[in-house]
PDB file of C-alpha atoms in Angstrom:
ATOM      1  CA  UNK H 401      -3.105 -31.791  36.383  1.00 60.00           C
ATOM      2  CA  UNK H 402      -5.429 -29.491  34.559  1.00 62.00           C
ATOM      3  CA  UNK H 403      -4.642 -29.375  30.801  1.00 65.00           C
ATOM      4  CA  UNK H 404      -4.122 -25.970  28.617  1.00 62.00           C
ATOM      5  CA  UNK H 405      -7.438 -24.864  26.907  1.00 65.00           C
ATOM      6  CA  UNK H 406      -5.650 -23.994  23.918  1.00 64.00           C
ATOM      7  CA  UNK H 407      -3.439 -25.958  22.173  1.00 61.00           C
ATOM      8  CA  UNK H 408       0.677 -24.971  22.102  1.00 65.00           C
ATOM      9  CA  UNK H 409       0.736 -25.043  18.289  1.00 62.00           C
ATOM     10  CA  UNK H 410      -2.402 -23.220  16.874  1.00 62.00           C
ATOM     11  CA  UNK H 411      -4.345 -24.740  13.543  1.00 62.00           C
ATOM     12  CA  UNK H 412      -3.240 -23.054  10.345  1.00 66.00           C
ATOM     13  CA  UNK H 413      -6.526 -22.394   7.737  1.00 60.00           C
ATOM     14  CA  UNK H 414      -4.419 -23.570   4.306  1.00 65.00           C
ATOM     15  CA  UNK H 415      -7.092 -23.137   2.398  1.00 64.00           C
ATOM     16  CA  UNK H 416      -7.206 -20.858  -0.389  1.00 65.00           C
ATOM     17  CA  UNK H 417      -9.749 -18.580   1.158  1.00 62.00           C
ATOM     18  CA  UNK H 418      -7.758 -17.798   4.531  1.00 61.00           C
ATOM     19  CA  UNK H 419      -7.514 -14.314   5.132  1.00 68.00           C
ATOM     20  CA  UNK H 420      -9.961 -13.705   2.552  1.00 74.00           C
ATOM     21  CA  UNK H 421     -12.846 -12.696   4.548  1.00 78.00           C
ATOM     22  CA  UNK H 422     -11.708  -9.592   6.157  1.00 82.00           C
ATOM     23  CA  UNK H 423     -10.803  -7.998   2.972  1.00 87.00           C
ATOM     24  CA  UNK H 424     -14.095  -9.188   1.177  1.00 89.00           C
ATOM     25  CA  UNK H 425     -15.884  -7.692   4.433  1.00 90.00           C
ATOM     26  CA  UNK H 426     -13.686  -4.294   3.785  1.00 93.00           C
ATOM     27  CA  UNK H 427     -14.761  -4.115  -0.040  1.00 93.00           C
ATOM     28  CA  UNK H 428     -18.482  -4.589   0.741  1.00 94.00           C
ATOM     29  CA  UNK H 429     -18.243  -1.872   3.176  1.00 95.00           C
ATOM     30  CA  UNK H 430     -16.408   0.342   0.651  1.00 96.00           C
ATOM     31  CA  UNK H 431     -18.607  -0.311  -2.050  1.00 97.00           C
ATOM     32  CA  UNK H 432     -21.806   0.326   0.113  1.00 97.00           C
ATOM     33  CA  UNK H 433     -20.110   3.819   1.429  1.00 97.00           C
ATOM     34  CA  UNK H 434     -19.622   4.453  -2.596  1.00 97.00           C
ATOM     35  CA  UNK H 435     -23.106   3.636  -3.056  1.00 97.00           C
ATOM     36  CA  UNK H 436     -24.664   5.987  -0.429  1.00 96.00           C
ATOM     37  CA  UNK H 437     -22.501   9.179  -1.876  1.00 95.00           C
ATOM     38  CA  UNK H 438     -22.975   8.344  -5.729  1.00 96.00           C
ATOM     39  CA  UNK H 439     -27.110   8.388  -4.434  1.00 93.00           C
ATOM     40  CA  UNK H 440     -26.651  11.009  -2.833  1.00 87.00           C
ATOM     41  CA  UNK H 441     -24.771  13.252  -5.330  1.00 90.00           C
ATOM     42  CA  UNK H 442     -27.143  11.974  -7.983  1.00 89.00           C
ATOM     43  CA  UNK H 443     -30.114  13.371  -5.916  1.00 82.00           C
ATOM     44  CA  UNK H 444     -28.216  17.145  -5.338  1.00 83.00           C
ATOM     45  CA  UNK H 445     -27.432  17.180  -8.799  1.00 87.00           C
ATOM     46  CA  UNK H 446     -31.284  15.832  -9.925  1.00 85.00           C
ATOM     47  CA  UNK H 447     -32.884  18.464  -7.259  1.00 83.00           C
ATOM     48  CA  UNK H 448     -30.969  21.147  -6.846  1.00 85.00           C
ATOM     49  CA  UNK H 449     -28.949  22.256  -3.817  1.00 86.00           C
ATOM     50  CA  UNK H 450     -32.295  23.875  -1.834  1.00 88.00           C
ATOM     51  CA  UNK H 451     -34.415  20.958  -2.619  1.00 84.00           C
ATOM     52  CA  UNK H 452     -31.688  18.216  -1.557  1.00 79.00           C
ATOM     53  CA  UNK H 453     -31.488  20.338   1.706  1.00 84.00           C
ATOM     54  CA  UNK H 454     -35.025  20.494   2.429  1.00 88.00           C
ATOM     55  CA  UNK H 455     -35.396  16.860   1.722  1.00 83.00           C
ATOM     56  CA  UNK H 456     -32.649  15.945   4.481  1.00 85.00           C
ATOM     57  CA  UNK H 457     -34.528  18.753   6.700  1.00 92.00           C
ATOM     58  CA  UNK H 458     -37.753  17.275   6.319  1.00 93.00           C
ATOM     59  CA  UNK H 459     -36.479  13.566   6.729  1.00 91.00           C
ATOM     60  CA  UNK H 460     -35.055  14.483  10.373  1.00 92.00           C
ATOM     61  CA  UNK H 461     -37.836  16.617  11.469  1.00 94.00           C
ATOM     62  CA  UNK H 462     -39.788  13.058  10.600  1.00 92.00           C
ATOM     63  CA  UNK H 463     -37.204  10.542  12.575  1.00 89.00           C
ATOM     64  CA  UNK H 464     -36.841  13.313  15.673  1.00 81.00           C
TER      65      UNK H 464
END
């Protein structure tokens, strides 16, 4: 008889880092989000609403 491919009582991660990962994974995302809007506020506020605008403009009329 063919045996289950899983086992009836899973393994349990006791170690001190178990469940640590998606929350380190959710902190890296937040902090890279924070990242993009502090640059990008920094560059509105360094070049002025027009500028920032035409800068975005200018960097899609490149990529399409």
């Amino acid at each position: 008889m063919a045996q289950p491919l899983h086992p009836s009582h899973p393994l349990q991660d006791n170690s001190s880092t178990a469940g640590r990962t998606p929350s380190v994974l959710l902190w890296v995302g937040v902090a890279t989000f924070g990242m993009l809007v502090l640059g990008a506020l920094a560059l509105w506020f360094h070049y002025g609403t027009q500028m920032f605008f035409e800068m975005i403009r200018a960097g899609f009329a490149t990529c399409f």
